[in-house]
Structures are given as C-alpha cells and as structure tokens.
Short mmCIF file of C-alpha atoms in Angstrom, two decimals:
data_model
loop_
_atom_site.label_atom_id
_atom_site.label_comp_id
_atom_site.label_asym_id
_atom_site.label_seq_id
_atom_site.Cartn_x
_atom_site.Cartn_y
_atom_site.Cartn_z
CA UNK A 1146 15.39 -16.20 -40.88
CA UNK A 1147 18.78 -17.40 -42.20
CA UNK A 1148 19.50 -13.71 -42.87
CA UNK A 1149 21.04 -12.43 -46.37
CA UNK A 1150 22.87 -14.96 -47.90
CA UNK A 1151 25.64 -14.56 -50.22
CA UNK A 1152 27.57 -16.73 -52.85
CA UNK A 1153 30.14 -17.92 -53.00
CA UNK A 1154 32.36 -16.44 -50.00
CA UNK A 1155 35.53 -16.81 -51.86
CA UNK A 1156 36.28 -16.55 -55.67
CA UNK A 1157 39.57 -16.21 -57.51
CA UNK A 1158 39.64 -15.59 -61.04
CA UNK A 1159 41.80 -14.77 -63.71
CA UNK A 1160 41.52 -11.41 -65.49
CA UNK A 1161 39.10 -11.33 -67.82
CA UNK A 1162 36.83 -14.05 -67.01
CA UNK A 1163 33.68 -13.46 -66.32
CA UNK A 1164 32.46 -13.37 -62.33
CA UNK A 1165 28.60 -13.74 -60.89
CA UNK A 1166 28.29 -13.11 -57.42
CA UNK A 1167 24.93 -14.20 -56.05
CA UNK A 1168 22.37 -12.84 -53.23
CA UNK A 1169 19.50 -13.79 -51.79
CA UNK A 1170 17.80 -11.24 -49.45
CA UNK A 1171 15.62 -11.57 -46.18
CA UNK A 1172 12.39 -12.32 -47.08
CA UNK A 1173 10.14 -9.59 -47.12
CA UNK A 1174 12.45 -6.81 -47.49
CA UNK A 1175 11.79 -4.65 -50.13
CA UNK A 1176 15.19 -2.87 -50.89
CA UNK A 1177 18.56 -4.75 -52.04
CA UNK A 1178 21.87 -3.32 -52.00
CA UNK A 1179 25.12 -3.85 -53.29
CA UNK A 1180 28.13 -2.74 -51.53
CA UNK A 1181 32.31 -2.91 -52.61
CA UNK A 1182 34.41 -2.66 -49.72
CA UNK A 1183 38.12 -1.73 -50.24
CA UNK A 1184 40.75 -0.63 -47.61
CA UNK A 1185 41.34 2.29 -49.97
CA UNK A 1186 37.63 2.99 -50.43
CA UNK A 1187 35.64 1.89 -47.71
CA UNK A 1188 31.65 0.63 -48.12
CA UNK A 1189 30.95 2.02 -51.58
CA UNK A 1190 27.40 1.42 -52.82
CA UNK A 1191 27.18 -0.06 -56.17
CA UNK A 1192 23.25 0.00 -57.14
CA UNK A 1193 20.26 -0.54 -55.07
CA UNK A 1194 16.73 -2.24 -55.94
CA UNK A 1195 13.42 -1.33 -54.74
CA UNK A 1196 10.61 -4.10 -55.31
CA UNK A 1197 13.44 -6.09 -58.02
CA UNK A 1198 13.79 -2.43 -59.61
CA UNK A 1199 16.96 -1.04 -60.04
CA UNK A 1200 16.70 2.57 -58.56
CA UNK A 1201 20.18 4.21 -58.58
CA UNK A 1202 23.20 2.29 -60.53
CA UNK A 1203 25.59 5.56 -60.35
CA UNK A 1204 28.18 3.57 -58.34
CA UNK A 1205 28.80 1.05 -60.65
CA UNK A 1206 32.11 1.84 -61.60
CA UNK A 1207 31.72 1.12 -65.28
CA UNK A 1208 30.13 -1.16 -68.14
CA UNK A 1209 32.03 -3.86 -66.99
CA UNK A 1210 29.64 -4.20 -63.98
CA UNK A 1211 25.67 -5.20 -63.89
CA UNK A 1212 23.26 -6.12 -61.40
CA UNK A 1213 19.80 -7.99 -61.82
CA UNK A 1214 16.99 -8.72 -59.75
CA UNK A 1215 14.69 -11.40 -61.31
CA UNK A 1216 12.54 -11.88 -58.44
CA UNK A 1217 12.32 -10.92 -54.67
CA UNK A 1218 14.44 -13.69 -53.49
CA UNK A 1219 17.38 -13.26 -55.93
CA UNK A 1220 20.08 -10.92 -57.26
CA UNK A 1221 23.13 -11.34 -59.13
CA UNK A 1222 26.33 -8.65 -59.75
CA UNK A 1223 28.33 -9.67 -62.79
CA UNK A 1224 31.67 -8.67 -63.66
CA UNK A 1225 32.52 -9.44 -67.08
CA UNK A 1226 35.49 -8.85 -68.23
CA UNK A 1227 37.07 -8.82 -64.84
CA UNK A 1228 40.31 -7.01 -64.07
CA UNK A 1229 42.64 -7.15 -60.92
CA UNK A 1230 41.20 -3.76 -59.59
CA UNK A 1231 38.15 -5.30 -59.16
CA UNK A 1232 39.55 -7.29 -56.60
CA UNK A 1233 37.48 -6.28 -53.12
CA UNK A 1234 35.02 -7.79 -50.75
CA UNK A 1235 31.94 -7.51 -52.18
CA UNK A 1236 28.30 -7.17 -50.05
CA UNK A 1237 24.96 -7.92 -50.43
CA UNK A 1238 22.44 -6.02 -48.01
CA UNK A 1239 18.74 -5.74 -47.75
CA UNK A 1240 16.41 -3.57 -45.88
CA UNK A 1241 13.10 -3.67 -44.70
CA UNK A 1242 11.43 -0.28 -45.62
CA UNK A 1243 14.07 2.30 -47.10
CA UNK A 1244 17.37 3.01 -48.35
CA UNK A 1245 18.08 4.80 -45.05
CA UNK A 1246 16.86 2.46 -42.66
CA UNK A 1247 18.93 -0.37 -41.24
CA UNK A 1248 20.74 -2.77 -43.55
CA UNK A 1249 20.86 -6.35 -43.03
CA UNK A 1250 24.23 -7.60 -44.24
CA UNK A 1251 25.56 -10.74 -46.05
CA UNK A 1252 29.08 -12.28 -44.88
CA UNK A 1253 30.04 -11.18 -48.38
CA UNK A 1254 32.02 -12.29 -51.39
CA UNK A 1255 35.73 -11.85 -51.23
CA UNK A 1256 36.84 -11.62 -54.67
CA UNK A 1257 40.33 -11.95 -56.42
CA UNK A 1258 41.17 -11.17 -59.64
CA UNK A 1259 45.11 -12.35 -60.38
CA UNK B 86 28.19 14.58 -52.27
CA UNK B 87 28.10 13.89 -48.54
CA UNK B 88 31.34 12.49 -46.75
CA UNK B 89 31.70 11.02 -43.73
CA UNK B 90 35.43 11.31 -41.97
CA UNK B 91 36.18 8.77 -38.79
CA UNK B 92 38.88 9.09 -36.63
CA UNK B 93 41.27 7.72 -35.61
CA UNK B 94 41.73 5.01 -38.51
CA UNK B 95 43.66 2.44 -35.90
CA UNK B 96 43.63 2.03 -32.48
CA UNK B 97 44.79 -0.09 -30.36
CA UNK B 98 44.46 -0.38 -26.64
CA UNK B 99 44.59 -2.81 -23.77
CA UNK B 100 41.30 -4.25 -21.98
CA UNK B 101 39.72 -2.19 -19.72
CA UNK B 102 41.03 1.14 -21.16
CA UNK B 103 38.53 3.85 -22.04
CA UNK B 104 37.98 4.99 -25.97
CA UNK B 105 36.50 7.50 -28.27
CA UNK B 106 36.05 7.19 -31.84
CA UNK B 107 34.42 10.24 -33.92
CA UNK B 108 32.43 10.50 -36.96
CA UNK B 109 32.47 13.78 -38.71
CA UNK B 110 30.72 15.49 -41.69
CA UNK B 111 30.06 18.98 -43.46
CA UNK B 112 26.60 17.98 -44.03
CA UNK B 113 23.40 17.47 -42.48
CA UNK B 114 22.24 13.78 -41.90
CA UNK B 115 18.76 13.34 -40.86
CA UNK B 116 19.89 10.16 -38.94
CA UNK B 117 23.52 8.24 -38.02
CA UNK B 118 23.63 4.72 -37.81
CA UNK B 119 27.09 2.83 -35.95
CA UNK B 120 27.92 -0.77 -37.49
CA UNK B 121 30.33 -3.39 -36.19
CA UNK B 122 32.29 -5.43 -38.44
CA UNK B 123 34.11 -8.59 -37.67
CA UNK B 124 36.49 -10.01 -39.72
CA UNK B 125 34.84 -12.27 -42.55
CA UNK B 126 31.45 -10.86 -41.42
CA UNK B 127 29.48 -7.64 -42.84
CA UNK B 128 28.68 -4.92 -40.68
CA UNK B 129 25.97 -5.47 -37.85
CA UNK B 130 23.79 -2.28 -36.86
CA UNK B 131 24.62 -1.02 -32.96
CA UNK B 132 22.30 1.63 -33.14
CA UNK B 133 20.43 4.58 -34.89
CA UNK B 134 20.75 8.43 -33.84
CA UNK B 135 17.98 10.56 -35.04
CA UNK B 136 17.76 13.79 -32.82
CA UNK B 137 20.31 16.34 -32.41
CA UNK B 138 22.13 16.16 -29.13
CA UNK B 139 20.85 12.40 -28.57
CA UNK B 140 22.54 10.23 -26.27
CA UNK B 141 22.13 6.18 -26.85
CA UNK B 142 24.02 3.89 -24.67
CA UNK B 143 24.20 0.40 -25.27
CA UNK B 144 25.64 -1.48 -22.37
CA UNK B 145 29.36 -0.45 -22.19
CA UNK B 146 28.72 1.78 -25.48
CA UNK B 147 27.76 5.53 -25.76
CA UNK B 148 26.66 7.03 -28.91
CA UNK B 149 25.96 11.01 -28.98
CA UNK B 150 24.57 12.75 -32.02
CA UNK B 151 25.84 16.09 -32.02
CA UNK B 152 23.34 19.09 -32.03
CA UNK B 153 23.75 20.17 -35.61
CA UNK B 154 23.46 16.56 -36.78
CA UNK B 155 26.97 16.67 -38.49
CA UNK B 156 29.00 14.43 -36.06
CA UNK B 157 28.72 11.45 -33.88
CA UNK B 158 30.74 9.86 -31.61
CA UNK B 159 30.95 6.47 -30.01
CA UNK B 160 32.69 6.06 -26.57
CA UNK B 161 33.69 2.64 -25.06
CA UNK B 162 33.89 2.61 -21.47
CA UNK B 163 36.31 -0.68 -19.97
CA UNK B 164 37.38 -2.16 -23.57
CA UNK B 165 37.11 -5.87 -23.77
CA UNK B 166 38.72 -8.11 -26.68
CA UNK B 167 35.19 -8.68 -27.67
CA UNK B 168 34.96 -5.12 -28.60
CA UNK B 169 37.67 -5.58 -31.34
CA UNK B 170 36.47 -4.76 -34.98
CA UNK B 171 35.68 -2.42 -37.48
CA UNK B 172 33.76 0.55 -36.34
CA UNK B 173 31.44 2.03 -39.36
CA UNK B 174 29.35 5.32 -39.10
CA UNK B 175 26.61 5.70 -41.65
CA UNK B 176 24.23 8.84 -42.53
CA UNK B 177 21.51 8.90 -43.94
CA UNK B 178 20.36 12.43 -45.95
CA UNK B 179 17.13 13.87 -46.19
CA UNK B 180 15.52 12.90 -49.52
CA UNK B 181 12.81 10.11 -50.08
CA UNK B 182 15.18 8.11 -52.16
CA UNK B 183 18.41 8.60 -49.89
CA UNK B 184 20.72 5.52 -49.11
CA UNK B 185 23.38 5.33 -46.08
CA UNK B 186 26.53 7.10 -46.86
CA UNK B 187 29.13 4.84 -45.14
CA UNK B 188 32.60 6.07 -43.43
CA UNK B 189 35.88 3.99 -43.91
CA UNK B 190 35.46 3.28 -40.54
CA UNK B 191 37.70 2.96 -37.38
CA UNK B 192 39.45 -0.70 -36.63
CA UNK B 193 39.83 -1.28 -32.82
CA UNK B 194 41.91 -3.91 -31.54
CA UNK B 195 41.58 -4.59 -27.99
CA UNK B 196 44.20 -7.07 -26.36
CA UNK B 197 44.22 -9.16 -22.97
#
C-alpha cells in the first residue's frame, strides 16, 4: 500500500483565496483525521470521520474551514477565504480501528497564505 | 481537555550520548503512543504503551509508562545522527470516541 496520500505537498496562495487540500487514506481504514501543525500550537486535531461520517469537528477553528468525505477513498479540507494565520502544515491521517489507535500520517501539505 | 507537556522542547547532543525526554499530564490515559517525525514528513509510530509501569524496548530506545498512566519517558542510548527528529507523545482517553491528544514534541538534534 502506498500509505496516506496528500496533495498538494506545498501551496502558496493569496489572502482571500479558496484553498482545497486533498487526502486519500489507506484502503480499508475506517477512520480519517485532519490535523494542523504549527510551532506555537503543535499538532491539533481539526476533524475526524468514521466510515465517511464526520464524528467530531470541534477542532475546526471557524466557519471558514470545512471538510468532506464523499467516499471511503477521498477527503477534502477547504478553507474559504484563507487568511495568513491559516499558514501551517496540514496532515491527513487514517486509522484502521479507532480514534485512539495508531494513526498513519500522510506527508502533509505546507500551506502559506500571503 | 487532556493536555500533554513534553520536555525538553529542544535537545542538541553529540553522537554517542544518552538522553531522556519526558511526557507529562495531570490526566490519566488508557494508552500512550510515541511518534517520530522527520523534516518534511508525517509522524511515524514508534511504540504504544498500555499498562501502568510498562517498559518497552526498541533497539536503543526504551519507553516507560508511569505507574499512574499519567506520564511517560523515552530514553535513547548512544544516540546516532539518524535519531534526529521531532519526538511526539500522544495519549488516548478512555471513552469509546476518544481520539489522540498530542504533545508539542521534543526536537532532538544529534550531531556527528
């Protein structure tokens, strides 16, 4: 298996633009997580899905952030409109059996909003 | 909210030295995981500890879970440049819908 695949690896955008991050989880994993990593706050859970259903989105910073999982092999995290404070590395992770078991991370998307 | 404090935040040592990093919380966790993250990559699981007082060894790395399941330590013997990276601990709560809570990590630099 190729592991969790994220795209793009790097994204530079202007403030106010829409940004869409993509993730393909490991086949057969029932859980998918979106995390954001910054120096100040570390790794923060934004939202997670179980069997394509959003379970907890309490970590989503504000309404500008939205996430979807239309099928078991694809998820998106969208920021509209983007702001400079959204600059961070965004990770997608998947897990086979539970939110508390091993998380398999993608390589991340480094987002810079100028 | 369950918080995990990791110390030290940064550690720079020479090859061959020993080191210990810590992960502490006021909360009890059902299990605790250690991950290593290399630059430009996502975290990768090293070990999971479940039982209070448990000790696990992975080559030169020794992991210990505190008796009360509130803290953990990672000891590296004879560090090598390949050990360089960000070491993250992550705790799991006790509820059925629990997710992992990550510490901010310890950045380790091992110089030749």
